[in-house]
PDB file of C-alpha atoms in Angstrom:
ATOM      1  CA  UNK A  13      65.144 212.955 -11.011  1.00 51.00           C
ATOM      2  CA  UNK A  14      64.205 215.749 -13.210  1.00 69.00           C
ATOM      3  CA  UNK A  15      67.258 217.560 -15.429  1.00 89.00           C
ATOM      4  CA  UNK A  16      67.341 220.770 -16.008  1.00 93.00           C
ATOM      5  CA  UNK A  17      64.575 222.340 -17.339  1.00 94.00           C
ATOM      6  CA  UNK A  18      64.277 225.661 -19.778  1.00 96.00           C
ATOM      7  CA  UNK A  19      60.918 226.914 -20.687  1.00 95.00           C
ATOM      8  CA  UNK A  20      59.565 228.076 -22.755  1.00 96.00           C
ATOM      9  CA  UNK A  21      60.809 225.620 -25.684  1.00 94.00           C
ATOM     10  CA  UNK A  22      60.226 228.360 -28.454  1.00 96.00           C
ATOM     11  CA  UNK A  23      59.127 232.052 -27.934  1.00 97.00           C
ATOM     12  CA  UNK A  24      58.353 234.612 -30.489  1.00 98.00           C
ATOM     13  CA  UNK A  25      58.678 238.284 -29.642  1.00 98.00           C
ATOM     14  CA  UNK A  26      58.564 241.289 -31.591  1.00 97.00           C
ATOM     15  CA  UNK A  27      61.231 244.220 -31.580  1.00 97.00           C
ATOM     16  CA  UNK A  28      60.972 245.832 -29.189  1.00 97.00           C
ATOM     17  CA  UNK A  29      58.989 243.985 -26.522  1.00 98.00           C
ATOM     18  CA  UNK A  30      60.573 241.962 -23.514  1.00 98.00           C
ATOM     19  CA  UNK A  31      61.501 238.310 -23.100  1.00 98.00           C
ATOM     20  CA  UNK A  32      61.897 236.199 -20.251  1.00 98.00           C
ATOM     21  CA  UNK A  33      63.750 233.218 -19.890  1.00 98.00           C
ATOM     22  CA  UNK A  34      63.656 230.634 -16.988  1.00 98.00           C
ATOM     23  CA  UNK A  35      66.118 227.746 -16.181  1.00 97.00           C
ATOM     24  CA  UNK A  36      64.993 226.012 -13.229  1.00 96.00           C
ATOM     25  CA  UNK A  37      68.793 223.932 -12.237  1.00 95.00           C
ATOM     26  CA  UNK A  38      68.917 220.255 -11.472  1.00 92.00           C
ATOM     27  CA  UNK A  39      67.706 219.353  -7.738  1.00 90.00           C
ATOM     28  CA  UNK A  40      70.848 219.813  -5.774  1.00 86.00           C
ATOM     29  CA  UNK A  41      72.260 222.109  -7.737  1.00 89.00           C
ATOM     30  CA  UNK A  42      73.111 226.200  -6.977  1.00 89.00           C
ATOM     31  CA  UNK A  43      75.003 226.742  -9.947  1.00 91.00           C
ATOM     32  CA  UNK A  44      73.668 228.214 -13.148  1.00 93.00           C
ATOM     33  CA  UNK A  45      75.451 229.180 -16.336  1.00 93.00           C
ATOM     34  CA  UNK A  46      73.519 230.755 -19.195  1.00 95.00           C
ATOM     35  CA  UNK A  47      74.996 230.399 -23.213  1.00 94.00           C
ATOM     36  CA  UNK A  48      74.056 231.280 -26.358  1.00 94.00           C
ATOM     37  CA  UNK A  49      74.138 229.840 -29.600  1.00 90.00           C
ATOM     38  CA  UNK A  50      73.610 231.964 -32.325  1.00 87.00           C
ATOM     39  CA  UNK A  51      72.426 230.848 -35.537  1.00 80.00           C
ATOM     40  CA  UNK A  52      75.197 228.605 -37.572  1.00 76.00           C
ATOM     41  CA  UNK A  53      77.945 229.004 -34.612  1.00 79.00           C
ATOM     42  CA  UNK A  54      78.847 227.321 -31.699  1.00 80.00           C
ATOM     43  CA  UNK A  55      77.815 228.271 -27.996  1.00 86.00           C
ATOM     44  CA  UNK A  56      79.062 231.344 -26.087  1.00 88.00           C
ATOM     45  CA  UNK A  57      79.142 231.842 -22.545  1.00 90.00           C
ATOM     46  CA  UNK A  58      76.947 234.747 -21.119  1.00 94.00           C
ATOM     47  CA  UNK A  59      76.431 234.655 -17.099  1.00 95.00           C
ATOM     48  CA  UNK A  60      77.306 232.560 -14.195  1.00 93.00           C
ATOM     49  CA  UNK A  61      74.801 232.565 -11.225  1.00 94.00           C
ATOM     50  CA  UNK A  62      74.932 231.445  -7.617  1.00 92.00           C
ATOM     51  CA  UNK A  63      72.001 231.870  -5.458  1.00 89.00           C
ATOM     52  CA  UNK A  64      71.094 235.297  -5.415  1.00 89.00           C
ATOM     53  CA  UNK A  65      74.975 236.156  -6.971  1.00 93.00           C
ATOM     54  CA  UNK A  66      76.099 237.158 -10.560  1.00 94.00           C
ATOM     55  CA  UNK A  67      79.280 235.549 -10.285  1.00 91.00           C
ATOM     56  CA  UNK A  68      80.190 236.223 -13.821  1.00 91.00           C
ATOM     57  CA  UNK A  69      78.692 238.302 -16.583  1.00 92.00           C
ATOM     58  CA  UNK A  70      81.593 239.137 -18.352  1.00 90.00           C
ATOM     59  CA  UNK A  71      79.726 237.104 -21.734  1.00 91.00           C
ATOM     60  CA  UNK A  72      76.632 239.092 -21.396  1.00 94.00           C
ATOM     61  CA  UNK A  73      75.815 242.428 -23.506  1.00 93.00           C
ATOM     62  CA  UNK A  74      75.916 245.464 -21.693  1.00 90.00           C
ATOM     63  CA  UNK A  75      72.538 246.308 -22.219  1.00 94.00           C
ATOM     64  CA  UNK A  76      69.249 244.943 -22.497  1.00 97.00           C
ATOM     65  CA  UNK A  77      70.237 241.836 -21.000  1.00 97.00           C
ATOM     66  CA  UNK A  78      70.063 241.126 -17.495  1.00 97.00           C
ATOM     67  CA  UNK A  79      70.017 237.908 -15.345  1.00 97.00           C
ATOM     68  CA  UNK A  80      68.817 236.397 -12.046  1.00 96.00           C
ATOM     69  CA  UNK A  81      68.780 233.130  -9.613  1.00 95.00           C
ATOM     70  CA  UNK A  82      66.551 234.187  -7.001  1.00 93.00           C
ATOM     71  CA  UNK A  83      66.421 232.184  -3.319  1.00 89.00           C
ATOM     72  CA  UNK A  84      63.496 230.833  -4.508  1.00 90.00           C
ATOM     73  CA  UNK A  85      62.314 229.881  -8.210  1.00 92.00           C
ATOM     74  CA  UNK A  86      63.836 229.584 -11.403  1.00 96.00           C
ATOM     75  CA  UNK A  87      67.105 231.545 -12.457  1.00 97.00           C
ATOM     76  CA  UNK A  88      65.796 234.317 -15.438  1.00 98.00           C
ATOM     77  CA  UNK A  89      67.482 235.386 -18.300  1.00 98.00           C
ATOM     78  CA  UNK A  90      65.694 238.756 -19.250  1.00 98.00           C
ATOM     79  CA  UNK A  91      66.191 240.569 -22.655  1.00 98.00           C
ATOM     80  CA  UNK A  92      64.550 243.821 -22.929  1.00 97.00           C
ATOM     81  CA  UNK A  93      63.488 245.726 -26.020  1.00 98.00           C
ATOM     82  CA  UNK A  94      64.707 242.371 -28.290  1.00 97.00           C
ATOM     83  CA  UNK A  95      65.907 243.263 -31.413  1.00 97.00           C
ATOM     84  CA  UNK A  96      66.326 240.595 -34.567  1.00 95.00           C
ATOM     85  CA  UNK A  97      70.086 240.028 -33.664  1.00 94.00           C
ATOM     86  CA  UNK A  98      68.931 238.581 -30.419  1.00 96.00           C
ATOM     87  CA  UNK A  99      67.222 235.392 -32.158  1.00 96.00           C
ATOM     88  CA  UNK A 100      68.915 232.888 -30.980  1.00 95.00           C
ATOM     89  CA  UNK A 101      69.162 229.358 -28.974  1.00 94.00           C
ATOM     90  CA  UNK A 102      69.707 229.968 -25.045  1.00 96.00           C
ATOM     91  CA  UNK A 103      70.836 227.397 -23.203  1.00 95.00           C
ATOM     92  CA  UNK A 104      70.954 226.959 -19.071  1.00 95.00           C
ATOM     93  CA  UNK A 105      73.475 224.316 -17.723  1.00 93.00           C
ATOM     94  CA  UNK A 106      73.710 223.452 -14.087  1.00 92.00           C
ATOM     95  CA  UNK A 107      76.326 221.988 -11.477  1.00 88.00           C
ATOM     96  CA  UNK A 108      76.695 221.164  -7.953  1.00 84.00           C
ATOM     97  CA  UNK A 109      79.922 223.049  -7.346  1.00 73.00           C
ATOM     98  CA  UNK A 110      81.893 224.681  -9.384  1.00 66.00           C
ATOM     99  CA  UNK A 111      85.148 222.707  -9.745  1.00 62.00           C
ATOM    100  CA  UNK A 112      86.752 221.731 -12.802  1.00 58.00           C
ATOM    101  CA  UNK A 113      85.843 217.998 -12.233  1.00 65.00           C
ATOM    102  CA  UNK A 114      82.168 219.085 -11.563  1.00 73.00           C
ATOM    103  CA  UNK A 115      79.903 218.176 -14.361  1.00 77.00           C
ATOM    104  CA  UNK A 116      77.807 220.302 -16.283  1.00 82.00           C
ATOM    105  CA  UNK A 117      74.109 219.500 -17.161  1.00 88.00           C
ATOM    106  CA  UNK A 118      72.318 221.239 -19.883  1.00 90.00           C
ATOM    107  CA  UNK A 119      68.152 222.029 -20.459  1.00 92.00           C
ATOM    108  CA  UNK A 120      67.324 221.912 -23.732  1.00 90.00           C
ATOM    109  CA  UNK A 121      67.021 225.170 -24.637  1.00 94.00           C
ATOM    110  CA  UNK A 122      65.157 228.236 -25.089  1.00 96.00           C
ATOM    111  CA  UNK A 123      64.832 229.062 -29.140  1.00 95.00           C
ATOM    112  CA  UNK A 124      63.942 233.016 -29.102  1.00 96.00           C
ATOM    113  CA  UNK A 125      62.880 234.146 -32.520  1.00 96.00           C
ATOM    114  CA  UNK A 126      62.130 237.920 -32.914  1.00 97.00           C
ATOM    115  CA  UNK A 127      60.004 239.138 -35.798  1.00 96.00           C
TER     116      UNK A 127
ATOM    117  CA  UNK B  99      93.411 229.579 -35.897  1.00 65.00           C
ATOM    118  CA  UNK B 100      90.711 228.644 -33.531  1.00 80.00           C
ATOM    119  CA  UNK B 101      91.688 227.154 -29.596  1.00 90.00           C
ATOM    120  CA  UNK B 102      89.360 224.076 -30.546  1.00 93.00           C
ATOM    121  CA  UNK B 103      89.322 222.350 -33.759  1.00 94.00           C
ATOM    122  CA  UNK B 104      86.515 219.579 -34.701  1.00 95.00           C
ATOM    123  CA  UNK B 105      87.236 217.130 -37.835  1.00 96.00           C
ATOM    124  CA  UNK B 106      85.507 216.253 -39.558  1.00 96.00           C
ATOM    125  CA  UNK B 107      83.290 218.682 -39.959  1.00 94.00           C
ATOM    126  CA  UNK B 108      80.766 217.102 -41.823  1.00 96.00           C
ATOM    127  CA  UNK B 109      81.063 213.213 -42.037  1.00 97.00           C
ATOM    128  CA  UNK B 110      77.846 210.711 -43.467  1.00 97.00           C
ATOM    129  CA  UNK B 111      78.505 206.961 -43.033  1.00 97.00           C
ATOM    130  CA  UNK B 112      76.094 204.053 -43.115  1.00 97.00           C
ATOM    131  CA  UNK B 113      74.462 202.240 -40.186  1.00 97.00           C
ATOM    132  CA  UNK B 114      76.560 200.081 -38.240  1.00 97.00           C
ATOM    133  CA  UNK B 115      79.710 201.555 -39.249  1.00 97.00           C
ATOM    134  CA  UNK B 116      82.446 202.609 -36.960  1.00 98.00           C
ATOM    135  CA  UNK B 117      82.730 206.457 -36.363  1.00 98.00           C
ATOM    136  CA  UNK B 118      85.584 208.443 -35.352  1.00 98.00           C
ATOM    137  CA  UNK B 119      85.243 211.871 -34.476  1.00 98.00           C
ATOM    138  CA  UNK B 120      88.649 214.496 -33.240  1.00 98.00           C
ATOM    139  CA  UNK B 121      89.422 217.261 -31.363  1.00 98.00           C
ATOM    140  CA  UNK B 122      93.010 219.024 -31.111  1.00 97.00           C
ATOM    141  CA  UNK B 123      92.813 221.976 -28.398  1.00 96.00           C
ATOM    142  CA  UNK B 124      96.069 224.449 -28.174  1.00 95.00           C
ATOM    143  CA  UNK B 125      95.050 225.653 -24.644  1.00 91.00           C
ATOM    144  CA  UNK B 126      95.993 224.377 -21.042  1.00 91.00           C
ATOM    145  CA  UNK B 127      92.858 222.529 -20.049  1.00 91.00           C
ATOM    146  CA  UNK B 128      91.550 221.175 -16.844  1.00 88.00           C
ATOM    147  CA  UNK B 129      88.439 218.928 -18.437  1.00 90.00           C
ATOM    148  CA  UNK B 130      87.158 218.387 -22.128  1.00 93.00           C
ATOM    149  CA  UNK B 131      83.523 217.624 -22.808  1.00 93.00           C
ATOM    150  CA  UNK B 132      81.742 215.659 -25.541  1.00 96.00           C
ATOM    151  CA  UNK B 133      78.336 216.860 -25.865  1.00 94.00           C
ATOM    152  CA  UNK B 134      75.507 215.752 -28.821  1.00 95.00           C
ATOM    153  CA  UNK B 135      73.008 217.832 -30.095  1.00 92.00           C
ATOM    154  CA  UNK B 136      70.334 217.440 -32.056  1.00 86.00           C
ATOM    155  CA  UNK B 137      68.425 219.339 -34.663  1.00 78.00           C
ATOM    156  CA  UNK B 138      66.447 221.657 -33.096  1.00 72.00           C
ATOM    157  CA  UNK B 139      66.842 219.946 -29.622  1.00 74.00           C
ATOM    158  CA  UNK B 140      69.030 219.918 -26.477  1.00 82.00           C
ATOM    159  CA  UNK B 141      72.486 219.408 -25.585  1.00 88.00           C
ATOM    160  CA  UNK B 142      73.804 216.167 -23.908  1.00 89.00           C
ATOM    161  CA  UNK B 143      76.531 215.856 -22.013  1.00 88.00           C
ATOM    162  CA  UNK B 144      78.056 212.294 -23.032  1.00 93.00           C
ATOM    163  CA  UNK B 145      81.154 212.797 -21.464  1.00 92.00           C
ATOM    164  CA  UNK B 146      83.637 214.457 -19.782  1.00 90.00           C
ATOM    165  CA  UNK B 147      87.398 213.790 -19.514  1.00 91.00           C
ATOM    166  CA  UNK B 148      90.587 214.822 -17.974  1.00 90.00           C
ATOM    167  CA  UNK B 149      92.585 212.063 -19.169  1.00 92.00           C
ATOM    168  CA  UNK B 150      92.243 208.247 -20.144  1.00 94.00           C
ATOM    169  CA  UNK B 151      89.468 206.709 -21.563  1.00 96.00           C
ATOM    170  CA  UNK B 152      85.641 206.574 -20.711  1.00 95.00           C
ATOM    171  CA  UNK B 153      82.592 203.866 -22.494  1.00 96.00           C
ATOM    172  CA  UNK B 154      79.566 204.878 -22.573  1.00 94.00           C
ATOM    173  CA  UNK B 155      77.154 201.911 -24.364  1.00 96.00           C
ATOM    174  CA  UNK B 156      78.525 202.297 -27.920  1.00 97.00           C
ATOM    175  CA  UNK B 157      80.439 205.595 -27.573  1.00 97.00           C
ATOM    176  CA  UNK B 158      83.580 205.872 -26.336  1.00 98.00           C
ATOM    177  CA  UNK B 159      85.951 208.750 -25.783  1.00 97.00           C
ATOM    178  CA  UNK B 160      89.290 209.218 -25.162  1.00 98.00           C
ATOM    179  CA  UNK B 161      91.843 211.672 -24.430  1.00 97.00           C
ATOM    180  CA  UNK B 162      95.990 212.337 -24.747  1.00 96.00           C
ATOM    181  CA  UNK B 163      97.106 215.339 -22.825  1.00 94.00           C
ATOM    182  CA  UNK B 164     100.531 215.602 -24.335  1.00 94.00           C
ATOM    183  CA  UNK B 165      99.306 215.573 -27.429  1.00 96.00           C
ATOM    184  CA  UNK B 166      96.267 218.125 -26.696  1.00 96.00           C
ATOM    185  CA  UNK B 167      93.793 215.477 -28.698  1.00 97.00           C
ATOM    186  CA  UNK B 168      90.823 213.819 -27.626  1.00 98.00           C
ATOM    187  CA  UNK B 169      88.382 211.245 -30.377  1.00 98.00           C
ATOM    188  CA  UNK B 170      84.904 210.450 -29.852  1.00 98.00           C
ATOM    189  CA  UNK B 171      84.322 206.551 -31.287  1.00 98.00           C
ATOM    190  CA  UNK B 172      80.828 205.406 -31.999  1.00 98.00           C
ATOM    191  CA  UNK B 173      80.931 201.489 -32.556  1.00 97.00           C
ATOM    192  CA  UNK B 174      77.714 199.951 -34.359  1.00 97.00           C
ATOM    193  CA  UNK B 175      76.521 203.382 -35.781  1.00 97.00           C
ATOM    194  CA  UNK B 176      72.938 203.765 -36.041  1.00 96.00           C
ATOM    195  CA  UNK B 177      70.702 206.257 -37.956  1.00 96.00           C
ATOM    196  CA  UNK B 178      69.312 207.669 -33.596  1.00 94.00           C
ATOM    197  CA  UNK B 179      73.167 208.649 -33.726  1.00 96.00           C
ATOM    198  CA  UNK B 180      72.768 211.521 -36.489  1.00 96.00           C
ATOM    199  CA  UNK B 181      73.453 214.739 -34.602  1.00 96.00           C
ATOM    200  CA  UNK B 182      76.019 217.113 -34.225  1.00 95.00           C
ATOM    201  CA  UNK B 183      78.772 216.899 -31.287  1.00 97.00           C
ATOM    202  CA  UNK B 184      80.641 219.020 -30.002  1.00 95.00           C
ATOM    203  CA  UNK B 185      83.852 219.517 -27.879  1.00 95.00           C
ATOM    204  CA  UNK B 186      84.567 221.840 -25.860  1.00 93.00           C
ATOM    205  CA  UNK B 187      87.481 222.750 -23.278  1.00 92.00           C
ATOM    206  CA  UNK B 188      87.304 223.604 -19.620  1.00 88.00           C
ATOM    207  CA  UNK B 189      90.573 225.740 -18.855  1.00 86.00           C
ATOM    208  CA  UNK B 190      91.932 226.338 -15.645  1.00 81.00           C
ATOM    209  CA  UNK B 191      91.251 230.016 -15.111  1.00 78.00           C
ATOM    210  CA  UNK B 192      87.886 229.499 -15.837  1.00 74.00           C
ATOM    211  CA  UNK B 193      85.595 226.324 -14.973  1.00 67.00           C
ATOM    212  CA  UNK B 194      82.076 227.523 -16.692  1.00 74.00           C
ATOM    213  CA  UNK B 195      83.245 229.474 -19.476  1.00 77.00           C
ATOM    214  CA  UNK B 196      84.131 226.639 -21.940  1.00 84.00           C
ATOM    215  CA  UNK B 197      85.920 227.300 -25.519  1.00 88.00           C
ATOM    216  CA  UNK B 198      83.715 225.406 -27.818  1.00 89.00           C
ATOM    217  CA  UNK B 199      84.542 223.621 -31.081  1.00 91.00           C
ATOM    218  CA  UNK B 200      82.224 224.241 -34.143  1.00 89.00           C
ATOM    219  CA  UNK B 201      80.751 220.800 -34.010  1.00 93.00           C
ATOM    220  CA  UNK B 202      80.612 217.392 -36.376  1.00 96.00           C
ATOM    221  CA  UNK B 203      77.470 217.434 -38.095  1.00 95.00           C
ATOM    222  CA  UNK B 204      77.153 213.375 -38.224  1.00 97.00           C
ATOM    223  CA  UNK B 205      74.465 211.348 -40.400  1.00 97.00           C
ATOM    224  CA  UNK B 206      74.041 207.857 -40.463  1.00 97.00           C
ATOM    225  CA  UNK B 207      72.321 206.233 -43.522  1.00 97.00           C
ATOM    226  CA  UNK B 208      70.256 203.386 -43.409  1.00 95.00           C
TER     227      UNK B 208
END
């Protein structure tokens, strides 16, 4: 009963080139949230993804960012033209519904560096 | 004055002590999670509450609404325990979004 899992672990990009971040969800489960944790601080919410829905991406910058949970395959977290400020842990959590009694599982982690 | 306060911040005990870790939240809440994360690794979920008291093996949470506090006790600390955790809120207009303390950064000597 595989948990959530994030790959890649670590990825180095440099300015100005693309990365892509996948969250594949516990089995069962068709809701994603994306956060990130920024060096020295706590976790801060970005997206919220149903199936083929953005449900919420109030947390995620306007630009360059951009996030989707296909029907089928991994939910992506995409950051174009990364700049230094975007290095940075991301972190995917699942659930099977979203209720406030609903439990949220977390991968562990996608650590972007950008040189 | 932050939604979420952690304290300790920073606490370093030795193995097999007992370990006591708070939370104070000013915000209406529907659920409060306990999570652990390690250096350069994941995060756990260990628990979540909405009120009482939950065991988990050694750990052990608890929670008082009307007081908007909840501790995290680790009995029989050992050094696997160093890590940081972290509370965070759930509140009810928004299920996912979370308000997140700034962590206990806990070590456990030998």
């Amino acid at each position: 009963n595989a948990g959530v899992m994030q790959n890649p672990r670590h990825l180095v990009r440099r300015r100005g080139q693309e990365a892509r971040l996948r969250c594949s969800p516990m089995k069962g489960h068709s809701h994603v949230y994306w956060y990130r944790q920024l060096p020295e601080e706590g976790l801060k919410f970005m997206v919220y993804l149903q199936k083929e829905n953005i449900i919420d991406e109030s947390g995620m910058p306007k630009e360059r960012f951009s996030a989707e949970f296909p029907k089928e395959g991994p939910s992506i977290l995409r950051i174009q033209q990364v700049v230094r400020g975007d290095s940075a842990a991301y972190f995917c959590a699942s659930s099977p519904r979203d209720r406030y009694n609903s439990p949220l599982h977390f991968g562990n982690g996608t650590r972007l560096t950008v040189t | 004055k932050n939604e979420v306060e952690q304290s300790p911040q920073n606490l370093t005990a030795q193995e097999g002590e007992f370990i006591t870790i708070n939370c104070s939240y000013s915000v209406g809440i529907s659920a409060l999670h306990w999570l652990q994360q390690h250096p350069g690794g994941g995060i756990v979920s260990l628990f979540m509450l909405s009120s009482g008291k939950k065991k988990h093996g050694r750990l052990i949470a608890t929670i008082n609404i009307q007081e908007k506090h909840s501790s995290l006790h680790i009995t029989a600390s050992h050094p696997r325990d160093s890590a940081v955790y972290i509370c965070a809120v759930r509140t009810p207009s928004s299920n996912y979004q979370l308000i997140w303390g700034a962590g206990t950064k806990l070590i456990i000597k030998p």
